[in-house]
PDB file of C-alpha atoms and ligand atoms in Angstrom:
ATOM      1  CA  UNK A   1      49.570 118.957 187.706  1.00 62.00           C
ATOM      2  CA  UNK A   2      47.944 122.307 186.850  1.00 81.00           C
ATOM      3  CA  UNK A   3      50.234 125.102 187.455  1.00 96.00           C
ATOM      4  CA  UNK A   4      49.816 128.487 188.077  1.00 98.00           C
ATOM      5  CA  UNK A   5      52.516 131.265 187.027  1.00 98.00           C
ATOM      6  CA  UNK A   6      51.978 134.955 188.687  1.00 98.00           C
ATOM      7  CA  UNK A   7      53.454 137.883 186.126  1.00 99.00           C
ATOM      8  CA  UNK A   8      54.348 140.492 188.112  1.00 98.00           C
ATOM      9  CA  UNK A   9      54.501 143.971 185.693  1.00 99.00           C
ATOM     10  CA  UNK A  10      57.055 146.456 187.714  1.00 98.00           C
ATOM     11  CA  UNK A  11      56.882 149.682 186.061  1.00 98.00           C
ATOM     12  CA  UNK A  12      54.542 151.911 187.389  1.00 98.00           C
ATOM     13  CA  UNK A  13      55.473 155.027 185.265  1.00 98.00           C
ATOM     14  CA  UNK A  14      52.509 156.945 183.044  1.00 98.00           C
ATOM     15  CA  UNK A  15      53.541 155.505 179.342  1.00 97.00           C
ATOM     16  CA  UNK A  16      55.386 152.886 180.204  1.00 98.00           C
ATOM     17  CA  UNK A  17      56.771 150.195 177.690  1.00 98.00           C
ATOM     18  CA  UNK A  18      57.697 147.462 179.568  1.00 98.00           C
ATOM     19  CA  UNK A  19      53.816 146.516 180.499  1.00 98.00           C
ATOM     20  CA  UNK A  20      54.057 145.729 176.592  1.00 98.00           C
ATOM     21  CA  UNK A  21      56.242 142.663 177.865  1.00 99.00           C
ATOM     22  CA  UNK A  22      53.985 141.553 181.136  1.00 98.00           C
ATOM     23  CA  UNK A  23      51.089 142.085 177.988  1.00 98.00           C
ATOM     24  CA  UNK A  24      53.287 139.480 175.882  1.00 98.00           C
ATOM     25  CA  UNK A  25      53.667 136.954 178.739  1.00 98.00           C
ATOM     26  CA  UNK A  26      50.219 136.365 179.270  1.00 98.00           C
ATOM     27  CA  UNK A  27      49.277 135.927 175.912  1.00 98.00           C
ATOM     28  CA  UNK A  28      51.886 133.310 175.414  1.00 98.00           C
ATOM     29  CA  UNK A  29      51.068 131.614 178.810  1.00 98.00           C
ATOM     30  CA  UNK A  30      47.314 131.284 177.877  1.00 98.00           C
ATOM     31  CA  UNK A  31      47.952 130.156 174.029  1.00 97.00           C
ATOM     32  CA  UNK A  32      50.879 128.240 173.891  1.00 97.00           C
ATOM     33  CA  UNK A  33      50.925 126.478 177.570  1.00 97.00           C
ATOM     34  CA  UNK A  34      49.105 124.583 179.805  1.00 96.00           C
ATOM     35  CA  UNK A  35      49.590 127.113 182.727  1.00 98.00           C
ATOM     36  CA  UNK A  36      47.252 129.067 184.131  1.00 98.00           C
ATOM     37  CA  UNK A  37      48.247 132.987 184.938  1.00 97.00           C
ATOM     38  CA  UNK A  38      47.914 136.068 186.480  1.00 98.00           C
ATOM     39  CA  UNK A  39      49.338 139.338 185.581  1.00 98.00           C
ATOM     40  CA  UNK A  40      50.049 141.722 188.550  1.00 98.00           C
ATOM     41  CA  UNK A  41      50.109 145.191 187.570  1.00 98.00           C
ATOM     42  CA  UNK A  42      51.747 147.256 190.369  1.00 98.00           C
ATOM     43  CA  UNK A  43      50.812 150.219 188.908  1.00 98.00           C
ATOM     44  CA  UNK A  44      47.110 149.056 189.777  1.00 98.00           C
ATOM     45  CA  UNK A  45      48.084 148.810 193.806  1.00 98.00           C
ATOM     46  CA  UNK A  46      50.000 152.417 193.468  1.00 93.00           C
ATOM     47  CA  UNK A  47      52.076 151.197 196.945  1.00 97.00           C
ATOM     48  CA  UNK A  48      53.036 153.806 199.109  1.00 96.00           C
ATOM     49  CA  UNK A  49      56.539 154.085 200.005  1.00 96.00           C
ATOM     50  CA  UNK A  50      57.492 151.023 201.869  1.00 97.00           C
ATOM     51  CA  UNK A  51      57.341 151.078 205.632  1.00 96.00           C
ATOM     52  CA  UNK A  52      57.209 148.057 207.166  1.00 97.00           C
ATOM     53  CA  UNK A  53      56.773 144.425 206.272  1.00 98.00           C
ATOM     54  CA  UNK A  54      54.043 142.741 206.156  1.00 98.00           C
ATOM     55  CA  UNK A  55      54.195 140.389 208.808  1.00 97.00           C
ATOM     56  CA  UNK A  56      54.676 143.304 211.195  1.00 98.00           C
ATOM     57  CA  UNK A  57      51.306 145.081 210.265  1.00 97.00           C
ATOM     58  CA  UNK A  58      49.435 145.091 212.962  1.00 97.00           C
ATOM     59  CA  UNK A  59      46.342 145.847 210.730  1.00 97.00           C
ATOM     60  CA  UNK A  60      47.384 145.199 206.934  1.00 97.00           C
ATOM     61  CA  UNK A  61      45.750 146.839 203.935  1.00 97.00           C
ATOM     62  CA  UNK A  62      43.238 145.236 202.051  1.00 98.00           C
ATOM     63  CA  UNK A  63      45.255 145.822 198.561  1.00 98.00           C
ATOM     64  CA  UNK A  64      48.549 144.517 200.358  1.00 98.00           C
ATOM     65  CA  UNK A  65      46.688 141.401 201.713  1.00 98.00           C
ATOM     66  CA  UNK A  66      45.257 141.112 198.195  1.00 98.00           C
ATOM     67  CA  UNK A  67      48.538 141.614 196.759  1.00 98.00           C
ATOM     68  CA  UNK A  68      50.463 138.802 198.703  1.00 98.00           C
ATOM     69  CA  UNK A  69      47.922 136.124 198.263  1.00 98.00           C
ATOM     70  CA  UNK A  70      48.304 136.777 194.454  1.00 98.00           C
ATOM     71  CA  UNK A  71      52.071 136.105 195.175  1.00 98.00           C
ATOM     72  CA  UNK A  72      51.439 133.415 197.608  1.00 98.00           C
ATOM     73  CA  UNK A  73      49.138 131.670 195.413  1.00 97.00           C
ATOM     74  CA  UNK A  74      51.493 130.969 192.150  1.00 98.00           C
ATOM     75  CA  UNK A  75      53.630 128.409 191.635  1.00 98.00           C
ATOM     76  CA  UNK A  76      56.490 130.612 189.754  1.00 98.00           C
ATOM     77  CA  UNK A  77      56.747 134.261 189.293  1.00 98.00           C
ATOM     78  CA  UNK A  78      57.961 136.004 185.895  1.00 98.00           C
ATOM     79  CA  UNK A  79      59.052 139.266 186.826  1.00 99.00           C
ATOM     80  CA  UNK A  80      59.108 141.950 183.987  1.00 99.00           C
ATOM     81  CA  UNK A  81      61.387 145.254 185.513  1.00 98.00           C
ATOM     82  CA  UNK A  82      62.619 148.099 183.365  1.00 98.00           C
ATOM     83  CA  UNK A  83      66.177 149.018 183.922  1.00 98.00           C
ATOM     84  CA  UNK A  84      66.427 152.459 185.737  1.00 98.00           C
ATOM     85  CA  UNK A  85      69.762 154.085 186.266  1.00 97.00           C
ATOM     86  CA  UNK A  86      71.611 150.734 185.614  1.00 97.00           C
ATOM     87  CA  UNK A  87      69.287 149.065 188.704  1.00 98.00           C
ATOM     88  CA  UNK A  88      65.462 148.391 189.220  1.00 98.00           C
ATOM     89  CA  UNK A  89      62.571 150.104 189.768  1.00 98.00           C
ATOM     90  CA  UNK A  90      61.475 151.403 193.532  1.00 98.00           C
ATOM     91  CA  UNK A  91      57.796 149.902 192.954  1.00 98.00           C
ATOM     92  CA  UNK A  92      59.985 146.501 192.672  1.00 98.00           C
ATOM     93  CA  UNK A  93      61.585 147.022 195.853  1.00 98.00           C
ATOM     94  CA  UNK A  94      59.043 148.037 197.970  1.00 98.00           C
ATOM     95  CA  UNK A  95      57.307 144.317 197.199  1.00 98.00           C
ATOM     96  CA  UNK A  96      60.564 142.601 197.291  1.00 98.00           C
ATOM     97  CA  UNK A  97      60.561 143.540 200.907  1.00 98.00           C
ATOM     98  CA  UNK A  98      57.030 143.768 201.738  1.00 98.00           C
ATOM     99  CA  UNK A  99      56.359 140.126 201.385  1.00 98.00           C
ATOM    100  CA  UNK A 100      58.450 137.323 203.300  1.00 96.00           C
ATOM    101  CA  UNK A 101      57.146 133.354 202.805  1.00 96.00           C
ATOM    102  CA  UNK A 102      55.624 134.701 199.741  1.00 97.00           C
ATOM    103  CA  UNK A 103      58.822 134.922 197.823  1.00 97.00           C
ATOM    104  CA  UNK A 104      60.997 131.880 199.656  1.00 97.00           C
ATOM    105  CA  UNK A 105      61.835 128.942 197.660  1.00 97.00           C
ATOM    106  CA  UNK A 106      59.206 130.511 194.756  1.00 98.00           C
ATOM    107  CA  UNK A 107      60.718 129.878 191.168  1.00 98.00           C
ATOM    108  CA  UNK A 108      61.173 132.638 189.458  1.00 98.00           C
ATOM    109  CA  UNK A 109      62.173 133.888 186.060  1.00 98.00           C
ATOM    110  CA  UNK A 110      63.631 137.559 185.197  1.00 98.00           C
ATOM    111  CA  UNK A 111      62.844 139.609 182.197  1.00 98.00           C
ATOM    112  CA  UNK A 112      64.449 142.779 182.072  1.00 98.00           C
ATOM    113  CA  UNK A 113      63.578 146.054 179.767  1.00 98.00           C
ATOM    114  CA  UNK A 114      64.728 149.073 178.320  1.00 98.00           C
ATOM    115  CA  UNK A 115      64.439 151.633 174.910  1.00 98.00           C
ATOM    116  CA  UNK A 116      68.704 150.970 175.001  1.00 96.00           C
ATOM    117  CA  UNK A 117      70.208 148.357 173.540  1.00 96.00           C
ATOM    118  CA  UNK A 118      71.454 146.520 176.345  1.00 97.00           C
ATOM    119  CA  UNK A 119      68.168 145.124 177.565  1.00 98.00           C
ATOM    120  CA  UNK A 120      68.373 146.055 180.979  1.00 98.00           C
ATOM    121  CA  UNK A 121      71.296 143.441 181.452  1.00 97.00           C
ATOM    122  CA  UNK A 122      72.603 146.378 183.935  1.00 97.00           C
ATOM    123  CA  UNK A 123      70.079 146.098 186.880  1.00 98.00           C
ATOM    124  CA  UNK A 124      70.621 142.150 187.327  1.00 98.00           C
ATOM    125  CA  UNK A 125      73.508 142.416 189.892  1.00 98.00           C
ATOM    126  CA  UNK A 126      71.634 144.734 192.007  1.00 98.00           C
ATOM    127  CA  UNK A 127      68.117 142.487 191.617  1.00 98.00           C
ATOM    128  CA  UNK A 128      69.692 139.053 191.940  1.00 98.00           C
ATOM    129  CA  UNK A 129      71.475 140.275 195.094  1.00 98.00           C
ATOM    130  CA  UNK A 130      68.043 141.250 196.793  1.00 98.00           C
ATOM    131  CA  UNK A 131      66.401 138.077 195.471  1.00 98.00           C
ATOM    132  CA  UNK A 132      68.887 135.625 196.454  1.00 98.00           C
ATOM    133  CA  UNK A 133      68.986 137.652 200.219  1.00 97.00           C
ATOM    134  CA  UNK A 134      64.937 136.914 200.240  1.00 97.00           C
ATOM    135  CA  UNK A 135      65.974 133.160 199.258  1.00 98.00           C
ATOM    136  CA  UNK A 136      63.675 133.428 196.258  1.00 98.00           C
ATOM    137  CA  UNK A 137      64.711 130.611 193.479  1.00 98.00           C
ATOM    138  CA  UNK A 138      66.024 132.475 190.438  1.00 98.00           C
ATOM    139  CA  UNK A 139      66.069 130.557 187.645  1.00 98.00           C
ATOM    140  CA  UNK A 140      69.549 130.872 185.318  1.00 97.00           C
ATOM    141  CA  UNK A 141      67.517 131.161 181.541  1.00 97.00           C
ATOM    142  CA  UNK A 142      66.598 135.356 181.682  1.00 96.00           C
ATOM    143  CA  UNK A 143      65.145 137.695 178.834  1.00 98.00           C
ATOM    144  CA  UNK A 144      66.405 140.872 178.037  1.00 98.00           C
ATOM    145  CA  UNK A 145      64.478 143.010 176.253  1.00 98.00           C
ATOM    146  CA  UNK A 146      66.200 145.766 174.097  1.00 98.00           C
ATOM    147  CA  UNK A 147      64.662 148.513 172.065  1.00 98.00           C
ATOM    148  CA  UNK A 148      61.140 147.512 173.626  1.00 98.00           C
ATOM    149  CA  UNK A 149      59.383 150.495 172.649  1.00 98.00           C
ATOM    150  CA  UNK A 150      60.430 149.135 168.629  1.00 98.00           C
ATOM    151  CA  UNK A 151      60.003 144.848 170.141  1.00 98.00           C
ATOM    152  CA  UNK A 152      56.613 144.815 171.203  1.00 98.00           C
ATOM    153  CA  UNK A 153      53.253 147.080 170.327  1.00 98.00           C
ATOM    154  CA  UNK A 154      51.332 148.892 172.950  1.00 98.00           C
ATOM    155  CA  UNK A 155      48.950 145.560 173.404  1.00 98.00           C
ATOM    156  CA  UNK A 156      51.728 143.267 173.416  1.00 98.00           C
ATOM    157  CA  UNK A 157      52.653 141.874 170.015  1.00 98.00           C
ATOM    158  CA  UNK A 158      55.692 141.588 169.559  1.00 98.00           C
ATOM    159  CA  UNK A 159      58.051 142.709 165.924  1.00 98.00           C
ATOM    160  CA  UNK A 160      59.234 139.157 165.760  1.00 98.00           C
ATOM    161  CA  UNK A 161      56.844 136.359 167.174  1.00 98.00           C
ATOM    162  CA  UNK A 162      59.263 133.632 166.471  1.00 98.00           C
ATOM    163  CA  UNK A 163      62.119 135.157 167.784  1.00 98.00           C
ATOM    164  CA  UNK A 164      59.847 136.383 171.033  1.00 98.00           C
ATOM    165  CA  UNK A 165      58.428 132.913 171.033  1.00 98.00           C
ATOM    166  CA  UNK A 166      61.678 131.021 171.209  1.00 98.00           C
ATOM    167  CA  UNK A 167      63.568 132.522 173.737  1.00 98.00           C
ATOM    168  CA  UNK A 168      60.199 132.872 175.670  1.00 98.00           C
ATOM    169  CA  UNK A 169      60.117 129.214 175.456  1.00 98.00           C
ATOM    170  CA  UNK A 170      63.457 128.600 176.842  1.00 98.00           C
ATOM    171  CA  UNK A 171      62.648 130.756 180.203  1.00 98.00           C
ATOM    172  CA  UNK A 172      58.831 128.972 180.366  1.00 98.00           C
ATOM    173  CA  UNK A 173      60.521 125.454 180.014  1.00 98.00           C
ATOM    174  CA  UNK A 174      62.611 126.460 183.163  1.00 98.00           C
ATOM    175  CA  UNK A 175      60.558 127.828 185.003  1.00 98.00           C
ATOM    176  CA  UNK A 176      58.104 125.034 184.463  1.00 98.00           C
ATOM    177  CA  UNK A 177      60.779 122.449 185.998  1.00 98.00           C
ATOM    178  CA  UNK A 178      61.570 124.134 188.660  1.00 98.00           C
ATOM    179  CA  UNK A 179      57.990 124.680 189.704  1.00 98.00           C
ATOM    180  CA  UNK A 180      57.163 121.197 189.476  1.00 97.00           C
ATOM    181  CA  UNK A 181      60.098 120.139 191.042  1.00 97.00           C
ATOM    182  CA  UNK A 182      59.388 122.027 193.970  1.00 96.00           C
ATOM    183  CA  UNK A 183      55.362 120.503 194.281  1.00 93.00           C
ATOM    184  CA  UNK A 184      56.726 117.384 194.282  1.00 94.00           C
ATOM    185  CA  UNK A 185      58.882 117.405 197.227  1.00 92.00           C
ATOM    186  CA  UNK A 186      56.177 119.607 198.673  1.00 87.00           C
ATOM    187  CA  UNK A 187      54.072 116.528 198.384  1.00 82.00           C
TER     188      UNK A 187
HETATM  189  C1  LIG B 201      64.265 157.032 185.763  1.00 71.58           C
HETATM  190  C2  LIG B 201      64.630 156.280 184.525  1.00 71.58           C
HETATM  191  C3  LIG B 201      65.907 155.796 184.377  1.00 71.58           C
HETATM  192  C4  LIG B 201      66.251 155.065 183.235  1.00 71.58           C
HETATM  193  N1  LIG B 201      67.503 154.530 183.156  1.00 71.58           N
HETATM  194  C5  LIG B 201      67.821 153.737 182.117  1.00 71.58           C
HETATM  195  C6  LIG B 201      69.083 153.069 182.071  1.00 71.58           C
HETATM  196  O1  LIG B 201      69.886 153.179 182.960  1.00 71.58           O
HETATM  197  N2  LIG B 201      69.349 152.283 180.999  1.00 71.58           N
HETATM  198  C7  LIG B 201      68.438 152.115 179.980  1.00 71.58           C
HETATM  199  O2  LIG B 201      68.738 151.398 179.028  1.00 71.58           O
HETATM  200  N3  LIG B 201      67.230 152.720 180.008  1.00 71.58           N
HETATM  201  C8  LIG B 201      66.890 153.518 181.043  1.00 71.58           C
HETATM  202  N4  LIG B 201      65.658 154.124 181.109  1.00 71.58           N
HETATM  203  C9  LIG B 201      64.707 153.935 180.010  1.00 71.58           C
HETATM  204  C10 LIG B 201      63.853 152.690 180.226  1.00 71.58           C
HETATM  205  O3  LIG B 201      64.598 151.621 179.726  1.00 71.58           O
HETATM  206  C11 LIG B 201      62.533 152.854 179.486  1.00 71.58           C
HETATM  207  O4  LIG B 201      61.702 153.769 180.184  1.00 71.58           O
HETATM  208  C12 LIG B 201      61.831 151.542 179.189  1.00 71.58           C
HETATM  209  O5  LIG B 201      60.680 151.832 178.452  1.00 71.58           O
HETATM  210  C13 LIG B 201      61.481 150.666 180.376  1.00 71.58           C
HETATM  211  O6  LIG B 201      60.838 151.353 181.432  1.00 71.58           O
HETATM  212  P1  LIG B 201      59.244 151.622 181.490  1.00 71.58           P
HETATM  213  O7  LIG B 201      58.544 150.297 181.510  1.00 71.58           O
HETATM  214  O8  LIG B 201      59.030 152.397 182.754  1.00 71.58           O
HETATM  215  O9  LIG B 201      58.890 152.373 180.251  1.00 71.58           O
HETATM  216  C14 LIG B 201      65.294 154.859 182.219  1.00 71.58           C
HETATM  217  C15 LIG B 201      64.001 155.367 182.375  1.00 71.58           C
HETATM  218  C16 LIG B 201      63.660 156.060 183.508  1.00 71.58           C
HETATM  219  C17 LIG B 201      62.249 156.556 183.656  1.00 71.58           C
END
């Protein structure tokens, strides 16, 4: 079963750190797994303000319809957020309730970011709340990055592969399950 894993980069601000981590992701996915991937930069669509959902648009974007089929299309979903006043980003928001079918039942993983020390720990209460209302599968294995700016270089390499590798493994692995597990009662 070939799988397909969307990584959905969050932060849309100029100099940003946490893209270092979406960076990270897909190198791993492509080396070390069998997965196929896409990295969604949201920073790329620059969303407006969110309005309306996108099952109420009478006439849709392009970018948004472009957007949700990327979402539609993977198996899983690895989110990568920064932590922003002890929650999560607008630009994460605004897709969390753009998009309806696209997110139900879809495994996901959570990695969360700051330049503290806490990893962005903080903003999981507020994110698994919105997830879990949008009955999007959360998986219980997270990654919290701390100190990213010092972690992981601008292209994605991070201080300490093995360490980054390990606990990157343990999310994958989950992930991985719980996508397959869902194809096959799909089937
Ligand atoms: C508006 C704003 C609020 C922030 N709030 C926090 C915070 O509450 N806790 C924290 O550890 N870091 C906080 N940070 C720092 C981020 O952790 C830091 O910018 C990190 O690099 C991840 O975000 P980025 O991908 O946008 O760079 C904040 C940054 C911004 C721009």
């Amino acid at each position: 079963m070939s799988l397909h894993v969307a990584i959905l980069s969050t932060s849309i601000r100029p100099g940003r750190n946490s893209h270092r981590v979406g960076l990270y992701f897909k190198h791993y996915l492509e080396e070390q797994t069998h997965l196929s991937c896409d990295l969604i930069d949201l920073q790329a669509y620059n969303f407006p303000i969110f309005e309306e959902r996108l099952r109420h648009m009478e006439h849709p974007p392009e970018p948004v319809l472009h957007f949700a089929e990327r979402v539609r299309r993977a198996a899983g979903i690895l989110v990568i957020t920064p932590e922003y006043n002890g929650g999560y980003p607008a630009s994460l928001k605004n897709v969390i309730d753009l998009l309806s079918d696209e997110w139900k039942g879809k495994p996901t993983g959570l990695v969360t970011v700051s330049t503290g020390p806490y990893g962005g720990a903080l903003l999981l209460p507020s994110l698994l709340f919105s997830l879990w209302k949008k009955g999007v599968w959360v998986v219980t294995s997270r990654y919290h990055v701390s100190k990213v700016h010092e972690a992981f270089g601008p292209d994605g390499t991070p201080a300490d592969a093995a360490t980054a590798d390990q606990r990157t493994q343990a999310l994958v692995a989950q992930l991985v399950w719980s996508m397959e597990a869902r194809e096959k009662m799909r089937e």
